[in-house]
mmCIF file with all atom_site columns, C-alpha atoms in Angstrom:
data_model
loop_
_atom_site.group_PDB
_atom_site.id
_atom_site.type_symbol
_atom_site.label_atom_id
_atom_site.label_alt_id
_atom_site.label_comp_id
_atom_site.label_asym_id
_atom_site.label_entity_id
_atom_site.label_seq_id
_atom_site.pdbx_PDB_ins_code
_atom_site.Cartn_x
_atom_site.Cartn_y
_atom_site.Cartn_z
_atom_site.occupancy
_atom_site.B_iso_or_equiv
_atom_site.pdbx_formal_charge
_atom_site.auth_seq_id
_atom_site.auth_comp_id
_atom_site.auth_asym_id
_atom_site.auth_atom_id
_atom_site.pdbx_PDB_model_num
ATOM 1  C CA . MET A 1 1  ? 20.094  -30.891 27.256 1.00 44.00 ? 1  MET A CA 1
ATOM 2  C CA . SER A 1 2  ? 18.250  -29.826 30.393 1.00 61.00 ? 2  SER A CA 1
ATOM 3  C CA . GLN A 1 3  ? 18.127  -26.120 29.577 1.00 89.00 ? 3  GLN A CA 1
ATOM 4  C CA . LEU A 1 4  ? 16.751  -24.142 26.680 1.00 91.00 ? 4  LEU A CA 1
ATOM 5  C CA . PRO A 1 5  ? 19.295  -22.155 24.613 1.00 94.00 ? 5  PRO A CA 1
ATOM 6  C CA . ARG A 1 6  ? 20.178  -18.793 26.176 1.00 94.00 ? 6  ARG A CA 1
ATOM 7  C CA . ALA A 1 7  ? 19.852  -16.875 22.875 1.00 94.00 ? 7  ALA A CA 1
ATOM 8  C CA . TRP A 1 8  ? 16.348  -18.252 22.366 1.00 94.00 ? 8  TRP A CA 1
ATOM 9  C CA . LEU A 1 9  ? 15.334  -17.312 25.914 1.00 94.00 ? 9  LEU A CA 1
ATOM 10 C CA . ASP A 1 10 ? 16.671  -13.794 25.368 1.00 94.00 ? 10 ASP A CA 1
ATOM 11 C CA . GLU A 1 11 ? 14.499  -13.457 22.252 1.00 94.00 ? 11 GLU A CA 1
ATOM 12 C CA . LEU A 1 12 ? 11.501  -14.830 24.150 1.00 94.00 ? 12 LEU A CA 1
ATOM 13 C CA . ASN A 1 13 ? 11.967  -12.289 26.950 1.00 93.00 ? 13 ASN A CA 1
ATOM 14 C CA . ASP A 1 14 ? 12.208  -9.294  24.583 1.00 92.00 ? 14 ASP A CA 1
ATOM 15 C CA . GLU A 1 15 ? 8.750   -7.897  25.375 1.00 89.00 ? 15 GLU A CA 1
ATOM 16 C CA . CYS A 1 16 ? 9.193   -4.749  23.312 1.00 89.00 ? 16 CYS A CA 1
ATOM 17 C CA . ALA A 1 17 ? 9.799   -6.764  20.142 1.00 89.00 ? 17 ALA A CA 1
ATOM 18 C CA . LEU A 1 18 ? 6.892   -9.091  20.948 1.00 90.00 ? 18 LEU A CA 1
ATOM 19 C CA . VAL A 1 19 ? 4.465   -6.204  21.308 1.00 88.00 ? 19 VAL A CA 1
ATOM 20 C CA . THR A 1 20 ? 5.778   -4.375  18.246 1.00 86.00 ? 20 THR A CA 1
ATOM 21 C CA . ASP A 1 21 ? 5.641   -7.373  15.891 1.00 90.00 ? 21 ASP A CA 1
ATOM 22 C CA . PRO A 1 22 ? 3.996   -10.420 17.527 1.00 92.00 ? 22 PRO A CA 1
ATOM 23 C CA . ASP A 1 23 ? 3.746   -12.515 14.357 1.00 93.00 ? 23 ASP A CA 1
ATOM 24 C CA . GLY A 1 24 ? 7.277   -11.739 13.237 1.00 94.00 ? 24 GLY A CA 1
ATOM 25 C CA . ARG A 1 25 ? 8.804   -12.489 16.626 1.00 94.00 ? 25 ARG A CA 1
ATOM 26 C CA . ALA A 1 26 ? 6.889   -15.776 16.884 1.00 95.00 ? 26 ALA A CA 1
ATOM 27 C CA . ALA A 1 27 ? 8.241   -16.769 13.471 1.00 96.00 ? 27 ALA A CA 1
ATOM 28 C CA . VAL A 1 28 ? 11.793  -15.942 14.579 1.00 95.00 ? 28 VAL A CA 1
ATOM 29 C CA . LEU A 1 29 ? 11.347  -17.918 17.805 1.00 96.00 ? 29 LEU A CA 1
ATOM 30 C CA . SER A 1 30 ? 9.983   -20.908 15.893 1.00 97.00 ? 30 SER A CA 1
ATOM 31 C CA . GLU A 1 31 ? 12.855  -20.850 13.399 1.00 97.00 ? 31 GLU A CA 1
ATOM 32 C CA . MET A 1 32 ? 15.404  -20.559 16.191 1.00 96.00 ? 32 MET A CA 1
ATOM 33 C CA . ALA A 1 33 ? 13.790  -23.515 17.978 1.00 97.00 ? 33 ALA A CA 1
ATOM 34 C CA . LYS A 1 34 ? 13.869  -25.662 14.848 1.00 97.00 ? 34 LYS A CA 1
ATOM 35 C CA . ALA A 1 35 ? 17.491  -24.721 14.187 1.00 96.00 ? 35 ALA A CA 1
ATOM 36 C CA . ALA A 1 36 ? 18.457  -25.626 17.763 1.00 96.00 ? 36 ALA A CA 1
ATOM 37 C CA . HIS A 1 37 ? 16.763  -28.993 17.310 1.00 96.00 ? 37 HIS A CA 1
ATOM 38 C CA . LEU A 1 38 ? 18.623  -29.613 14.046 1.00 96.00 ? 38 LEU A CA 1
ATOM 39 C CA . ARG A 1 39 ? 21.911  -28.801 15.821 1.00 95.00 ? 39 ARG A CA 1
ATOM 40 C CA . ARG A 1 40 ? 20.845  -31.269 18.543 1.00 94.00 ? 40 ARG A CA 1
ATOM 41 C CA . GLU A 1 41 ? 20.981  -28.575 21.230 1.00 94.00 ? 41 GLU A CA 1
ATOM 42 C CA . VAL A 1 42 ? 17.451  -29.526 22.298 1.00 95.00 ? 42 VAL A CA 1
ATOM 43 C CA . ASP A 1 43 ? 15.537  -32.785 22.143 1.00 94.00 ? 43 ASP A CA 1
ATOM 44 C CA . SER A 1 44 ? 12.077  -33.246 20.643 1.00 94.00 ? 44 SER A CA 1
ATOM 45 C CA . ASP A 1 45 ? 10.283  -32.616 23.958 1.00 95.00 ? 45 ASP A CA 1
ATOM 46 C CA . GLN A 1 46 ? 12.104  -29.325 24.403 1.00 95.00 ? 46 GLN A CA 1
ATOM 47 C CA . LEU A 1 47 ? 11.375  -28.399 20.783 1.00 96.00 ? 47 LEU A CA 1
ATOM 48 C CA . CYS A 1 48 ? 7.678   -28.960 21.446 1.00 96.00 ? 48 CYS A CA 1
ATOM 49 C CA . GLU A 1 49 ? 7.832   -26.739 24.533 1.00 96.00 ? 49 GLU A CA 1
ATOM 50 C CA . MET A 1 50 ? 9.736   -24.037 22.659 1.00 96.00 ? 50 MET A CA 1
ATOM 51 C CA . LEU A 1 51 ? 7.153   -23.982 19.863 1.00 97.00 ? 51 LEU A CA 1
ATOM 52 C CA . GLU A 1 52 ? 4.343   -23.766 22.429 1.00 97.00 ? 52 GLU A CA 1
ATOM 53 C CA . PHE A 1 53 ? 6.150   -20.886 24.144 1.00 96.00 ? 53 PHE A CA 1
ATOM 54 C CA . ALA A 1 54 ? 6.558   -19.143 20.778 1.00 96.00 ? 54 ALA A CA 1
ATOM 55 C CA . GLU A 1 55 ? 2.811   -19.368 20.097 1.00 96.00 ? 55 GLU A CA 1
ATOM 56 C CA . SER A 1 56 ? 2.001   -18.201 23.628 1.00 96.00 ? 56 SER A CA 1
ATOM 57 C CA . ALA A 1 57 ? 4.381   -15.265 23.189 1.00 95.00 ? 57 ALA A CA 1
ATOM 58 C CA . ARG A 1 58 ? 2.622   -14.344 19.928 1.00 95.00 ? 58 ARG A CA 1
ATOM 59 C CA . LEU A 1 59 ? -0.760  -14.337 21.657 1.00 95.00 ? 59 LEU A CA 1
ATOM 60 C CA . TYR A 1 60 ? 0.697   -12.294 24.523 1.00 94.00 ? 60 TYR A CA 1
ATOM 61 C CA . GLY A 1 61 ? 2.058   -9.742  22.054 1.00 92.00 ? 61 GLY A CA 1
ATOM 62 C CA . LEU A 1 62 ? -1.258  -9.476  20.212 1.00 90.00 ? 62 LEU A CA 1
ATOM 63 C CA . ASN A 1 63 ? -3.116  -9.024  23.496 1.00 92.00 ? 63 ASN A CA 1
ATOM 64 C CA . GLU A 1 64 ? -0.705  -6.327  24.686 1.00 90.00 ? 64 GLU A CA 1
ATOM 65 C CA . HIS A 1 65 ? -1.014  -4.550  21.338 1.00 82.00 ? 65 HIS A CA 1
ATOM 66 C CA . GLU A 1 66 ? -4.820  -4.508  21.667 1.00 84.00 ? 66 GLU A CA 1
ATOM 67 C CA . ASP A 1 67 ? -4.570  -3.273  25.255 1.00 85.00 ? 67 ASP A CA 1
ATOM 68 C CA . MET A 1 68 ? -2.346  -0.396  24.150 1.00 82.00 ? 68 MET A CA 1
ATOM 69 C CA . TYR A 1 69 ? -4.953  0.708   21.628 1.00 77.00 ? 69 TYR A CA 1
ATOM 70 C CA . ALA A 1 70 ? -7.749  0.298   24.187 1.00 78.00 ? 70 ALA A CA 1
ATOM 71 C CA . THR A 1 71 ? -5.972  2.445   26.784 1.00 79.00 ? 71 THR A CA 1
ATOM 72 C CA . GLY A 1 72 ? -5.256  5.189   24.254 1.00 74.00 ? 72 GLY A CA 1
ATOM 73 C CA . LEU A 1 73 ? -1.498  4.759   24.007 1.00 74.00 ? 73 LEU A CA 1
ATOM 74 C CA . PHE A 1 74 ? -1.937  4.561   20.254 1.00 69.00 ? 74 PHE A CA 1
ATOM 75 C CA . ARG A 1 75 ? -4.503  6.958   18.896 1.00 68.00 ? 75 ARG A CA 1
ATOM 76 C CA . HIS A 1 76 ? -6.902  6.176   16.083 1.00 63.00 ? 76 HIS A CA 1
ATOM 77 C CA . HIS A 1 77 ? -7.179  9.169   13.786 1.00 60.00 ? 77 HIS A CA 1
ATOM 78 C CA . GLU A 1 78 ? -10.224 9.786   11.651 1.00 61.00 ? 78 GLU A CA 1
ATOM 79 C CA . PRO A 1 79 ? -9.478  10.576  8.003  1.00 56.00 ? 79 PRO A CA 1
ATOM 80 C CA . LEU A 1 80 ? -9.213  14.272  7.245  1.00 57.00 ? 80 LEU A CA 1
ATOM 81 C CA . PRO A 1 81 ? -12.316 15.799  5.595  1.00 57.00 ? 81 PRO A CA 1
ATOM 82 C CA . GLU A 1 82 ? -10.317 17.318  2.754  1.00 58.00 ? 82 GLU A CA 1
ATOM 83 C CA . TRP A 1 83 ? -9.410  13.789  1.640  1.00 56.00 ? 83 TRP A CA 1
ATOM 84 C CA . GLY A 1 84 ? -12.989 12.862  0.900  1.00 55.00 ? 84 GLY A CA 1
ATOM 85 C CA . ASN A 1 85 ? -14.323 11.698  4.245  1.00 48.00 ? 85 ASN A CA 1
ATOM 86 C CA . GLN A 1 86 ? -17.335 13.985  3.797  1.00 50.00 ? 86 GLN A CA 1
ATOM 87 C CA . MET A 1 87 ? -17.668 12.845  0.186  1.00 50.00 ? 87 MET A CA 1
ATOM 88 C CA . ILE A 1 88 ? -18.699 9.390   1.408  1.00 51.00 ? 88 ILE A CA 1
ATOM 89 C CA . LYS A 1 89 ? -21.515 10.984  3.384  1.00 54.00 ? 89 LYS A CA 1
ATOM 90 C CA . GLY A 1 90 ? -22.711 12.760  0.240  1.00 55.00 ? 90 GLY A CA 1
ATOM 91 C CA . VAL A 1 91 ? -21.342 16.210  1.011  1.00 55.00 ? 91 VAL A CA 1
ATOM 92 C CA . GLY A 1 92 ? -17.827 17.493  0.755  1.00 59.00 ? 92 GLY A CA 1
ATOM 93 C CA . LYS A 1 93 ? -14.872 18.427  -1.314 1.00 63.00 ? 93 LYS A CA 1
ATOM 94 C CA . VAL A 1 94 ? -13.047 16.427  -3.920 1.00 65.00 ? 94 VAL A CA 1
ATOM 95 C CA . PRO A 1 95 ? -9.664  15.190  -2.616 1.00 64.00 ? 95 PRO A CA 1
ATOM 96 C CA . PRO A 1 96 ? -6.692  17.227  -3.858 1.00 70.00 ? 96 PRO A CA 1
ATOM 97 C CA . ALA A 1 97 ? -5.020  15.937  -7.015 1.00 73.00 ? 97 ALA A CA 1
ATOM 98 C CA . GLU A 1 98 ? -1.794  14.031  -6.553 1.00 71.00 ? 98 GLU A CA 1
ATOM 99 C CA . GLY A 1 99 ? 1.194   15.344  -8.246 1.00 58.00 ? 99 GLY A CA 1
#
């Protein structure tokens, strides 16, 4: 029991998935760690390390996600005026009726 499970390490090293869904990936990593412990593939010390790695990976993913917004990789779009953005300011058109 000196090594962490290969499948778990592969999930941990999937940076694209971590950045896309940090909370979801951390939950998957935590569940995989608990399952490995129940199967006695890892001992309690390794389980503790795996759960700490999962939380660190979540924080890494959240930080990378924020950095992508800050650098402009993802663009924030202002609401279109025809949907009532100007209405909030007191001037503008009524949003089109749904249907």
